[in-house]
Coordinates of C-alpha atoms in Angstrom, one line a residue:
M1 CA -14.7 -37.5 -9.9
A2 CA -13.7 -33.9 -9.1
T3 CA -16.3 -31.8 -7.1
R4 CA -17.1 -28.1 -7.6
P5 CA -18.1 -26.0 -4.6
G6 CA -21.4 -27.1 -3.4
G7 CA -20.8 -30.7 -3.7
E8 CA -22.2 -31.2 -7.4
T9 CA -20.2 -33.8 -9.4
A10 CA -18.1 -32.2 -12.2
Q11 CA -18.0 -33.7 -15.6
P12 CA -15.3 -33.5 -18.1
P13 CA -16.4 -31.2 -21.1
P14 CA -17.7 -33.1 -24.0
K15 CA -15.3 -33.7 -26.6
R16 CA -16.0 -31.6 -30.1
P17 CA -14.7 -32.2 -33.4
R18 CA -11.6 -30.4 -34.4
H19 CA -12.3 -27.1 -36.1
H20 CA -10.1 -25.3 -38.4
G21 CA -8.7 -23.1 -35.8
D22 CA -7.5 -25.9 -33.8
H23 CA -4.7 -27.1 -35.9
A24 CA -1.3 -27.4 -34.6
G25 CA 0.5 -24.9 -37.0
P26 CA 1.0 -21.3 -36.0
E27 CA -1.9 -19.5 -34.5
P28 CA -3.6 -16.4 -36.2
A29 CA -2.5 -14.0 -33.7
R30 CA -0.3 -13.7 -30.6
V31 CA -1.4 -13.3 -26.9
Q32 CA 0.9 -12.3 -24.2
L33 CA 1.1 -10.8 -20.8
N34 CA 0.2 -7.2 -20.9
P35 CA 2.8 -4.8 -19.6
A36 CA 0.1 -2.0 -19.8
D37 CA -2.3 -4.1 -17.6
C38 CA -0.4 -5.0 -14.4
N39 CA 0.8 -3.9 -11.2
L40 CA 4.0 -1.4 -11.2
D41 CA 6.0 -4.1 -9.6
F42 CA 5.4 -6.8 -12.1
D43 CA 7.9 -7.6 -14.7
V44 CA 7.0 -9.2 -18.2
G45 CA 9.8 -10.7 -20.1
A46 CA 10.7 -13.7 -22.3
G47 CA 8.7 -12.1 -25.1
G48 CA 5.7 -11.4 -23.0
L49 CA 5.3 -15.0 -21.8
R50 CA 7.5 -14.6 -18.4
G51 CA 5.9 -13.0 -15.3
E52 CA 7.6 -12.2 -12.0
A53 CA 7.6 -9.4 -9.7
L54 CA 9.7 -7.7 -7.2
H55 CA 10.5 -9.7 -4.4
G56 CA 13.0 -7.6 -2.1
G57 CA 12.2 -6.4 1.2
G58 CA 8.7 -5.5 1.7
F59 CA 7.9 -6.8 -1.7
A60 CA 8.1 -10.2 -0.4
Y61 CA 5.0 -9.7 1.4
C62 CA 2.9 -8.4 -1.7
W63 CA 0.8 -10.0 -4.3
S64 CA 1.4 -8.7 -7.6
G65 CA -0.9 -9.3 -10.8
A66 CA -1.0 -9.1 -14.6
R67 CA -3.8 -9.8 -17.5
A68 CA -3.2 -10.9 -20.8
T69 CA -3.2 -8.5 -23.8
A70 CA -6.4 -10.3 -25.2
G71 CA -9.8 -11.2 -23.8
V72 CA -12.9 -13.0 -25.0
R73 CA -16.6 -12.2 -25.3
R74 CA -19.6 -13.4 -27.3
G75 CA -18.8 -17.0 -26.9
G76 CA -16.4 -19.8 -27.5
R77 CA -14.5 -22.5 -25.7
Y78 CA -11.0 -21.4 -25.0
C79 CA -8.1 -22.3 -22.5
F80 CA -4.4 -21.0 -21.7
G81 CA -1.8 -22.4 -19.5
C82 CA 0.4 -21.3 -16.6
R83 CA 3.6 -23.1 -15.6
V84 CA 5.2 -22.3 -12.3
V85 CA 8.7 -22.2 -13.2
A86 CA 10.7 -21.2 -10.1
E87 CA 10.5 -19.7 -6.3
Q88 CA 12.2 -16.2 -5.7
A89 CA 14.5 -16.1 -2.7
V90 CA 12.8 -14.3 0.1
E91 CA 13.4 -13.3 3.8
M92 CA 10.1 -13.8 5.4
D93 CA 10.7 -15.8 8.9
D94 CA 7.4 -14.2 10.3
T95 CA 5.3 -16.1 7.5
E96 CA 4.6 -19.8 7.4
A97 CA 6.7 -21.5 4.6
G98 CA 3.3 -22.6 2.8
Q99 CA 2.4 -18.7 2.3
R100 CA 5.6 -17.6 1.0
H101 CA 5.6 -18.6 -2.7
L102 CA 2.1 -18.6 -4.2
C103 CA 0.4 -18.6 -7.5
R104 CA -3.1 -17.7 -8.4
V105 CA -4.5 -18.5 -12.0
G106 CA -7.8 -17.5 -13.7
V107 CA -9.7 -14.9 -15.5
S108 CA -11.1 -11.6 -14.7
R109 CA -13.1 -8.9 -16.5
G110 CA -11.0 -6.2 -18.0
D111 CA -12.2 -3.4 -15.4
Y112 CA -11.6 -5.5 -12.3
P113 CA -8.5 -4.8 -10.1
V114 CA -5.2 -6.2 -11.6
G115 CA -4.0 -6.7 -7.9
D116 CA -7.0 -9.0 -7.1
L117 CA -8.2 -12.0 -8.3
G118 CA -11.4 -14.2 -7.0
E119 CA -12.0 -11.5 -4.4
A120 CA -14.9 -8.8 -3.8
G121 CA -16.8 -7.5 -6.9
G122 CA -17.6 -11.0 -8.3
H123 CA -16.0 -10.2 -11.8
S124 CA -13.0 -12.6 -11.4
F125 CA -12.3 -16.3 -10.7
G126 CA -9.2 -17.5 -9.2
F127 CA -7.2 -21.0 -8.5
G128 CA -4.4 -21.1 -6.0
G129 CA -1.6 -23.3 -5.2
T130 CA -3.1 -24.1 -1.9
R131 CA -5.9 -25.8 -3.2
K132 CA -8.6 -23.0 -3.1
L133 CA -10.9 -21.7 -5.7
S134 CA -11.5 -18.0 -5.2
H135 CA -14.6 -15.9 -6.2
Q136 CA -16.4 -13.0 -4.5
G137 CA -13.8 -12.9 -1.7
R138 CA -14.9 -16.7 -0.9
F139 CA -12.7 -19.4 -0.9
F140 CA -13.6 -22.9 -1.5
D141 CA -11.6 -26.1 -1.4
Y142 CA -11.0 -27.1 -5.3
G143 CA -8.7 -29.4 -7.3
A144 CA -5.2 -30.1 -5.9
R145 CA -2.2 -28.3 -4.6
F146 CA 0.3 -27.0 -7.2
G147 CA 3.8 -25.3 -7.0
V148 CA 7.2 -25.2 -9.0
G149 CA 7.2 -27.7 -12.1
D150 CA 3.3 -27.9 -12.4
T151 CA 1.2 -26.5 -15.3
I152 CA -2.2 -25.3 -14.8
V153 CA -4.5 -25.0 -17.6
C154 CA -7.7 -22.8 -17.1
A155 CA -10.6 -23.4 -19.3
V156 CA -13.7 -21.1 -20.0
D157 CA -16.8 -22.1 -21.5
L158 CA -19.1 -19.3 -23.0
D159 CA -20.9 -21.6 -25.3
T160 CA -23.3 -23.2 -23.0
K161 CA -26.2 -20.7 -22.9
S162 CA -27.9 -21.7 -19.8
M163 CA -24.5 -20.9 -17.6
A164 CA -21.0 -20.3 -18.6
S165 CA -18.2 -22.3 -16.7
I166 CA -14.8 -22.2 -15.7
G167 CA -12.6 -25.5 -14.9
F168 CA -8.9 -26.2 -14.6
A169 CA -6.4 -29.0 -15.3
K170 CA -3.3 -29.9 -13.6
N171 CA -0.2 -31.5 -15.3
G172 CA -3.1 -32.6 -18.1
E173 CA -5.2 -33.8 -15.5
W174 CA -8.7 -32.3 -15.6
L175 CA -9.9 -31.1 -12.2
G176 CA -13.3 -30.5 -13.0
I177 CA -15.9 -27.7 -13.4
A178 CA -14.8 -25.3 -10.9
K179 CA -17.7 -22.8 -11.0
Y180 CA -20.8 -22.1 -13.3
F181 CA -21.6 -18.4 -13.6
D182 CA -24.0 -16.1 -15.5
A183 CA -22.1 -14.3 -18.7
S184 CA -25.3 -12.7 -19.8
H185 CA -26.1 -9.1 -19.5
K186 CA -27.4 -10.0 -16.0
G187 CA -24.2 -11.3 -14.8
L188 CA -20.8 -10.4 -16.3
G189 CA -22.0 -9.0 -19.6
L190 CA -20.0 -11.2 -21.8
V191 CA -22.5 -13.0 -24.1
D192 CA -25.7 -11.3 -25.7
A193 CA -24.7 -7.9 -23.9
P194 CA -23.8 -4.7 -25.2
V195 CA -20.2 -3.5 -25.6
R196 CA -19.3 -1.1 -22.5
P197 CA -17.6 2.3 -23.6
M198 CA -14.0 0.7 -22.6
Q199 CA -14.0 -2.6 -24.8
W200 CA -12.0 -4.6 -22.3
E201 CA -14.7 -4.0 -19.6
S202 CA -16.8 -6.4 -21.8
A203 CA -14.6 -9.1 -21.9
I204 CA -12.7 -11.6 -19.8
F205 CA -8.9 -12.0 -19.5
P206 CA -6.5 -14.6 -18.6
H207 CA -4.9 -13.5 -15.1
V208 CA -2.1 -14.4 -13.0
L209 CA -1.6 -13.2 -9.4
L210 CA 1.9 -13.9 -7.9
K211 CA 3.6 -14.1 -4.7
N212 CA 7.3 -14.9 -4.8
V213 CA 7.1 -17.3 -8.0
V214 CA 8.1 -16.9 -11.6
V215 CA 5.6 -18.3 -14.1
E216 CA 5.6 -18.8 -17.9
M217 CA 2.4 -18.6 -19.7
Q218 CA 1.0 -20.5 -22.7
F219 CA -1.6 -18.9 -25.1
S220 CA -1.0 -21.1 -27.9
R221 CA 0.6 -24.3 -29.1
E222 CA 3.5 -22.5 -30.1
D223 CA 3.9 -21.5 -26.3
G224 CA 3.7 -25.2 -25.2
L225 CA -0.1 -25.1 -24.6
E226 CA -1.7 -28.9 -24.8
P227 CA -5.4 -27.7 -25.0
I228 CA -8.0 -29.3 -23.0
D229 CA -10.2 -31.8 -25.0
G230 CA -13.0 -29.6 -26.3
Y231 CA -11.5 -26.3 -26.0
K232 CA -9.3 -24.2 -28.1
P233 CA -6.1 -22.4 -27.6
W234 CA -6.8 -18.6 -26.3
T235 CA -5.5 -17.4 -29.5
S236 CA -8.2 -18.8 -31.7
A237 CA -10.7 -16.6 -30.3
F238 CA -9.1 -13.9 -33.0
A239 CA -10.2 -16.2 -35.8
D240 CA -13.4 -16.7 -34.2
G241 CA -14.1 -13.2 -33.9
N242 CA -14.4 -13.4 -30.1
A243 CA -11.3 -11.8 -29.0
V244 CA -11.0 -8.3 -27.7
F245 CA -7.7 -6.4 -26.8
G246 CA -6.8 -5.1 -23.7
P247 CA -5.5 -1.6 -22.9
V248 CA -2.1 -0.2 -24.4
F249 CA 0.4 2.3 -23.2
D250 CA -0.5 5.7 -24.0
E251 CA 2.4 8.5 -24.9
Q252 CA 3.8 10.1 -21.7
K253 CA 2.6 13.4 -23.1
E254 CA -0.8 12.1 -23.0
C255 CA -0.7 10.8 -19.5
E256 CA -1.4 13.1 -16.4
V257 CA -0.2 13.0 -12.8
M258 CA -2.5 14.3 -10.2
M259 CA -0.6 15.4 -6.8
M260 CA -2.9 15.7 -3.8
V261 CA -2.2 18.7 -1.7
G262 CA -3.6 19.1 2.1
L263 CA -3.1 18.6 5.8
P264 CA -3.8 15.1 7.3
A265 CA -7.5 14.1 7.7
S266 CA -8.5 17.1 5.0
G267 CA -10.2 14.3 2.7
K268 CA -7.2 13.8 0.1
S269 CA -7.7 10.0 0.0
T270 CA -11.4 10.2 0.0
W271 CA -11.3 12.4 -3.2
A272 CA -8.7 10.4 -4.9
E273 CA -10.4 7.1 -4.5
K274 CA -13.9 8.7 -5.9
Q275 CA -11.8 10.3 -8.8
V276 CA -10.3 6.5 -9.5
R277 CA -14.0 5.2 -9.4
E278 CA -15.7 7.7 -11.3
H279 CA -12.9 7.8 -14.3
P280 CA -12.4 4.0 -15.2
E281 CA -11.3 5.1 -18.6
K282 CA -8.1 6.8 -17.3
R283 CA -7.1 3.6 -15.4
F284 CA -5.5 5.7 -12.4
V285 CA -2.8 4.1 -10.4
L286 CA -3.1 5.6 -6.9
L287 CA 0.1 5.5 -5.1
G288 CA 0.3 5.8 -1.4
T289 CA 0.8 4.0 1.6
N290 CA -2.6 2.3 1.5
L291 CA -1.7 0.9 -2.1
A292 CA 1.2 -0.9 -0.6
L293 CA -0.8 -2.4 2.4
D294 CA -3.4 -3.3 -0.4
Q295 CA -1.0 -5.3 -2.2
M296 CA 0.2 -6.9 1.0
K297 CA -3.5 -7.9 1.6
V298 CA -3.5 -6.2 4.7
P299 CA -7.3 -6.1 6.1
G300 CA -8.6 -3.0 7.3
L301 CA -9.2 -4.3 10.9
L302 CA -5.6 -4.4 11.3
R303 CA -4.9 -1.2 9.8
K304 CA -7.4 0.5 12.0
N305 CA -6.8 -1.2 15.5
N306 CA -3.4 -3.0 15.7
Y307 CA -0.6 -0.4 16.0
G308 CA 1.7 -2.9 17.7
E309 CA 5.2 -4.4 16.5
H310 CA 3.6 -6.3 13.6
F311 CA 2.0 -3.2 12.2
D312 CA 5.1 -1.3 12.7
R313 CA 6.9 -3.6 10.6
L314 CA 4.0 -3.4 7.8
M315 CA 4.3 0.3 7.7
D316 CA 8.2 -0.1 7.3
H317 CA 7.5 -2.3 4.2
A318 CA 4.8 0.0 2.8
T319 CA 7.3 3.0 3.0
Q320 CA 9.9 1.1 1.1
I321 CA 7.2 -0.2 -1.3
F322 CA 5.8 3.2 -2.0
N323 CA 9.2 5.0 -2.7
T324 CA 10.3 2.2 -5.2
L325 CA 6.9 2.3 -6.9
L326 CA 7.3 6.0 -7.3
D327 CA 10.7 5.6 -9.0
R328 CA 9.2 3.0 -11.6
A329 CA 6.0 5.0 -12.1
A330 CA 7.8 7.9 -14.0
K331 CA 9.2 5.4 -16.4
I332 CA 5.8 3.6 -17.1
P333 CA 3.1 5.8 -18.9
R334 CA 0.0 5.6 -17.0
N335 CA -2.1 8.0 -15.1
Y336 CA -1.2 8.5 -11.7
I337 CA -2.7 9.9 -8.4
L338 CA 0.0 10.8 -5.8
D339 CA -1.7 10.5 -2.4
Q340 CA 0.4 12.3 0.1
T341 CA 0.1 15.7 2.1
N342 CA 2.5 17.3 -0.2
V343 CA 2.4 20.8 1.3
Y344 CA 6.2 21.6 0.9
K345 CA 6.7 23.2 -2.4
S346 CA 10.2 22.1 -2.6
A347 CA 9.2 18.6 -2.1
R348 CA 6.4 18.7 -5.0
I349 CA 8.8 20.1 -7.4
R350 CA 11.3 17.4 -6.5
K351 CA 8.7 14.6 -6.7
L352 CA 7.6 15.7 -10.0
R353 CA 10.6 15.9 -11.8
P354 CA 10.8 12.9 -13.2
F355 CA 7.3 13.3 -14.4
A356 CA 8.4 16.2 -17.0
N357 CA 6.5 15.0 -20.1
Y358 CA 3.3 14.2 -18.1
Y359 CA 0.2 16.7 -17.6
K360 CA 0.8 17.9 -14.1
I361 CA -2.4 18.5 -11.9
A362 CA -2.4 19.7 -8.2
V363 CA -5.5 18.8 -6.5
V364 CA -5.9 21.0 -3.3
V365 CA -8.1 19.7 -0.6
F366 CA -8.5 22.8 2.0
P367 CA -11.6 22.6 3.9
S368 CA -12.7 25.0 6.5
P369 CA -11.0 25.0 9.7
N370 CA -14.0 23.6 11.6
E371 CA -14.7 21.0 9.1
L372 CA -11.0 20.0 9.3
N373 CA -11.2 19.6 13.0
S374 CA -14.3 17.2 12.6
R375 CA -12.6 14.9 10.0
A376 CA -9.4 14.7 12.1
A377 CA -11.6 14.0 15.2
K378 CA -13.5 11.3 13.0
R379 CA -10.3 9.7 11.8
S380 CA -8.9 9.8 15.2
K381 CA -11.9 7.8 16.3
E382 CA -12.4 5.3 13.5
M383 CA -8.6 4.8 12.7
G384 CA -7.3 5.0 16.2
K385 CA -4.6 7.3 14.8
D386 CA -3.3 10.9 15.5
V387 CA -1.0 12.7 13.8
P388 CA 1.7 14.1 16.4
A389 CA 1.0 17.9 17.0
E390 CA 4.5 18.8 16.3
A391 CA 4.2 17.2 12.8
V392 CA 1.1 19.1 12.0
D393 CA 2.5 22.3 13.2
Q394 CA 5.5 21.9 10.8
M395 CA 3.2 21.0 7.9
T396 CA 1.1 24.1 8.5
A397 CA 4.1 26.4 8.8
N398 CA 5.3 25.2 5.5
F399 CA 2.2 24.8 3.8
V400 CA 2.5 26.6 0.5
L401 CA -0.6 26.7 -1.9
P402 CA 0.7 25.6 -5.2
L403 CA 0.6 27.7 -8.5
S404 CA 0.2 26.8 -11.9
K405 CA 3.4 27.3 -14.2
D406 CA 1.8 30.2 -16.1
M407 CA 1.0 32.2 -12.8
P408 CA 3.4 35.0 -12.1
G409 CA 6.3 33.8 -9.9
S410 CA 5.6 30.4 -10.0
K411 CA 8.3 28.0 -10.0
E412 CA 6.3 24.9 -9.9
P413 CA 5.5 22.5 -12.8
F414 CA 1.9 22.4 -12.6
D415 CA -0.3 22.8 -15.8
E416 CA -3.4 23.0 -13.6
V417 CA -4.6 23.5 -10.1
I418 CA -7.6 22.5 -8.8
F419 CA -9.3 23.7 -5.4
V420 CA -11.8 21.1 -4.6
E421 CA -13.4 22.7 -1.4
L422 CA -12.5 26.0 -0.3
S423 CA -11.4 28.5 -3.2
R424 CA -8.1 29.6 -3.5
D425 CA -8.6 33.0 -2.1
D426 CA -10.5 31.5 0.9
A427 CA -8.1 28.8 1.3
Q428 CA -5.3 31.4 1.5
I429 CA -7.2 33.5 3.9
N430 CA -7.7 30.9 6.3
L431 CA -4.2 29.4 6.0
D432 CA -2.7 32.8 6.9
E433 CA -4.7 32.8 10.0
M434 CA -4.0 29.1 10.8
K435 CA -0.1 30.0 10.7
R436 CA -0.7 33.3 12.8
L437 CA -1.8 31.2 15.6
L438 CA 0.8 28.6 15.4
P439 CA 3.4 28.5 18.2
R440 CA 6.7 30.6 17.4
A441 CA 8.7 27.6 17.5
S442 CA 6.9 26.4 14.2
A443 CA 8.7 28.6 11.7
P444 CA 8.7 27.9 7.9
S445 CA 11.6 26.2 6.4
H446 CA 14.0 27.8 3.5
G447 CA 12.3 27.4 0.4
N448 CA 8.6 27.4 1.7
V449 CA 8.0 31.1 2.3
S450 CA 6.9 32.3 -0.7
N451 CA 3.6 31.8 -2.7
Q452 CA 2.0 33.7 0.5
M453 CA 2.4 33.0 4.3
V454 CA -4.0 24.1 9.4
S455 CA -3.9 25.5 12.2
S456 CA -3.6 25.8 15.9
A457 CA -7.2 25.2 16.0
Y458 CA -6.5 22.0 14.1
T459 CA -3.2 21.0 16.3
R460 CA -5.3 21.6 19.3
T461 CA -7.7 19.2 18.0
V462 CA -5.3 16.7 17.3
S463 CA -3.5 17.2 20.9
A464 CA -6.9 16.7 22.3
A465 CA -6.9 13.0 21.5
G466 CA -4.0 12.5 23.8
P467 CA -1.8 14.4 26.2
S468 CA 0.7 16.5 24.2
L469 CA 3.9 14.8 23.6
S470 CA 5.8 18.3 24.6
S471 CA 4.0 18.5 28.1
G472 CA 6.5 18.3 31.0
V473 CA 9.3 17.3 28.7
E474 CA 12.8 18.8 28.6
P475 CA 13.1 21.4 25.3
P476 CA 13.7 19.5 22.0
M477 CA 17.1 18.6 21.0
N478 CA 18.7 20.8 18.2
Y479 CA 18.6 18.2 15.5
S480 CA 20.4 20.4 12.8
A481 CA 21.7 23.5 14.1
V482 CA 23.0 26.0 11.7
G483 CA 26.8 27.0 12.1
E484 CA 30.1 25.6 11.9
K485 CA 29.1 22.2 13.2
R486 CA 29.8 19.1 10.9
M487 CA 26.5 17.6 9.5
T488 CA 25.9 14.0 8.9
R489 CA 23.1 12.5 6.5
L490 CA 20.9 9.8 7.9
P491 CA 20.8 6.5 6.0
Q492 CA 17.7 5.9 4.1
E493 CA 17.0 3.0 6.1
E494 CA 16.6 5.0 9.2
I495 CA 14.5 7.6 7.6
D496 CA 12.2 5.0 6.3
W497 CA 11.9 3.3 9.6
T498 CA 11.5 6.6 11.7
L499 CA 8.6 7.8 9.3
A500 CA 7.1 4.3 9.4
H501 CA 7.3 3.8 13.0
V502 CA 4.1 4.4 15.1
V503 CA 4.9 6.2 18.3
D504 CA 1.9 4.8 20.4
G505 CA 2.6 1.1 20.1
P506 CA 2.5 -1.5 23.0
V507 CA 4.6 -1.1 25.9
P508 CA 5.9 -3.8 28.3
Y509 CA 2.9 -4.8 30.5
Y510 CA 4.8 -4.1 33.8
Y511 CA 5.5 -0.5 32.7
E512 CA 1.9 -0.2 31.6
S513 CA 0.5 -1.6 34.9
L514 CA 3.1 0.7 36.9
K515 CA 1.8 3.9 35.1
R516 CA -1.7 2.9 35.4
E517 CA -1.3 2.8 39.0
N518 CA 1.0 5.9 39.6
P519 CA 0.8 7.9 36.3
S520 CA 3.5 10.3 37.7
L521 CA 5.9 7.4 37.6
L522 CA 7.4 8.7 40.8
P523 CA 8.2 6.2 43.6
S524 CA 6.6 7.1 46.9
P525 CA 8.8 7.3 50.1
E526 CA 8.2 3.8 51.0
E527 CA 8.9 2.6 47.6
Q528 CA 12.3 4.6 47.5
M529 CA 13.5 2.1 50.2
D530 CA 13.3 -0.5 47.5
S531 CA 16.1 0.2 45.2
S532 CA 14.8 -2.4 42.5
K533 CA 11.4 -0.7 42.8
V534 CA 13.0 2.5 42.1
D535 CA 15.1 0.7 39.0
L536 CA 11.5 -0.3 37.7
Y537 CA 10.3 3.3 37.8
N538 CA 13.5 4.6 36.4
G539 CA 13.1 2.2 33.5
A540 CA 9.3 3.3 33.0
R541 CA 10.3 6.9 33.0
A542 CA 13.2 6.3 30.3
L543 CA 10.9 4.4 28.0
Y544 CA 7.9 6.7 28.1
G545 CA 10.5 9.8 27.9
V546 CA 12.0 8.0 24.8
R547 CA 8.6 7.9 23.2
E548 CA 7.8 11.5 23.7
R549 CA 11.3 12.5 22.3
F550 CA 10.8 10.3 19.4
A551 CA 7.6 12.0 18.3
K552 CA 9.5 15.2 18.2
Y553 CA 12.1 13.5 16.4
Q554 CA 10.0 11.8 13.8
A555 CA 8.2 15.2 13.3
F556 CA 11.5 16.9 12.4
V557 CA 12.4 14.0 10.0
R558 CA 9.3 14.2 8.4
A559 CA 9.4 17.9 7.9
E560 CA 13.2 17.9 6.3
Y561 CA 12.5 14.8 4.1
E562 CA 9.4 16.5 2.6
K563 CA 11.6 19.6 2.2
R564 CA 14.8 18.2 0.9
G565 CA 14.6 14.5 0.1
Y566 CA 17.1 13.8 2.7
V567 CA 17.8 14.6 6.4
E568 CA 21.0 15.9 8.2
V569 CA 21.9 16.2 11.8
D570 CA 24.7 17.5 13.7
D571 CA 27.5 15.6 15.7
D572 CA 26.2 16.8 19.1
F573 CA 22.7 15.3 18.5
L574 CA 24.3 12.0 17.5
E575 CA 26.5 11.9 20.6
R576 CA 23.4 12.6 22.8
R577 CA 21.4 10.2 21.3
A578 CA 24.1 7.6 21.9
R579 CA 24.4 8.6 25.4
R580 CA 20.6 8.4 26.1
R581 CA 20.2 5.0 24.3
A582 CA 22.8 3.4 26.4
Y583 CA 21.2 4.8 29.6
S584 CA 17.9 3.7 28.8
D585 CA 19.1 0.4 27.8
V586 CA 20.6 0.1 31.2
L587 CA 17.6 1.2 33.0
C588 CA 15.3 -1.1 31.0
A589 CA 17.9 -4.0 31.7
K590 CA 17.6 -3.4 35.4
A591 CA 13.9 -3.3 35.4
K592 CA 13.5 -6.3 33.3
E593 CA 15.6 -8.3 35.9
Y594 CA 13.8 -6.8 38.8
V595 CA 10.3 -8.1 37.2
T596 CA 12.1 -11.7 36.4
Q597 CA 12.7 -11.9 39.9
L598 CA 9.4 -11.4 40.9
V599 CA 8.0 -13.9 38.5
H600 CA 10.4 -16.5 39.9
T601 CA 9.3 -15.8 43.4
G602 CA 5.8 -15.9 42.4
E603 CA 4.9 -12.2 43.7
L604 CA 4.0 -11.3 39.9
L605 CA 2.1 -13.6 37.7
V606 CA 3.4 -14.2 34.0
A607 CA 2.4 -11.6 31.6
P608 CA -0.1 -12.6 29.0
R609 CA 1.2 -14.2 25.7
N610 CA 0.1 -11.2 23.8
H611 CA 1.8 -8.5 26.0
H612 CA 5.3 -7.2 25.2
V613 CA 8.0 -7.9 27.7

């Protein structure tokens, strides 16, 4: 006997006489995976029955989900099948083999996030290939493992009035009732409950969540489904009057794109997430780096506190994922919110060009400078992350408040511009003053000087969280000098890596210890007599110098990429960078050799395993 979570014995459902709708002929209606109710990276094929997701690069770490076109409510016992047909080839050497190719099958209410299944919220149930049942973010042992070649049938019983239930079968073998749940108005609102404004919010739908596998769905006998005794094929819900259609695509002209505009920490993401919650009927897709981290199931604790090498790789992947999803979004008619700074007018025009047929809204989040300072300090404390001062200076210098296309002199495509905090006039007054207080080096880029010319106050707040990256360092390199010099366009891979890289990640423990004991990193007269010790100091200064220069370089790349969509540097920069890299590599190699000698002689303890060497 299979047992359900909690130790109760799970009995097979009682057999019922075949009803008219159970015949082996064609079903009364067709059900398939819904391309209008899936993640942007999910592809539906084979007449709507085949499901798979993008799996190259960072997408290999993502879960991607889809629901069916029809759900059920009111009552009935229905089932559907999911066959895992293939694993997708991925490069995930940092991930356990058993976690690279996964499938989760189950049901969810139509208003539940399609990229989750069995997680927080309580409106879904999932059964995964690792032999786990998931519900409300909790995972229980259940059934048996499954993978390529296996067929899982999910069966839902809404007829039992005391408590509804869900169970599963693997390759024709009943695994038992997995979970009982309340389907009444006090629970999921499926039975003896009023219909919600959006009808799909009052029904449960077949739902699959995939990670690097390909599946084929079965909703009818025509699709290959072998129903569990006592349950009808899912499509029979139409004949029984229990079926509810899921959402469908709108025309592009009926869709809208909201572009957030504001400096870091101004409150853009907070406003965007609230908009998604308060307008479920619009089914907004929020596009930003956090969305990519959500799909990779990166927990909040890792996002907030771990800015080491692993998080660098995750952010690398997140940047690639975001760029790909933005390209796909313009071709898929949905409502979108683009959650980035978007302070450059030229970048806004470029990003929105593919959304020509959409209704376009700019949402400007511009709090008072004091409030902006407060929010920046709060984010620094809570997230452990500061935006480099140079980057904020560049954004501020190039910040142009957006104009709607019907305003005089506007070249932007916005149908509407909304200011959700300060009004346009007040925002412009504050922006002008913030620009006036900027260092002279922070000049606006070409193409971002119109619409009117936050601030140094904000820059100083950000800098206060840590020492200024420019203090005590040589003048910044001239990354893109104007003149006769030949320019080279940086590869997209380098741009993505540069923007995603976190400057203040971990350093080798021996450099960290040396800087803690001697912040100046200058050897004492006695230490200068030891050439190996001098090499260690030289290596430390080289490493910290590279980090400081990288912060400036990252700010430059971010500014150029926001403005143009590409980044160019001159040959002098490339030559200087090559020399510096080679020199730093030599110094660091000498320092590491010295440390290795100390470890071997016992003069230095071996570093903890979680330290970088």
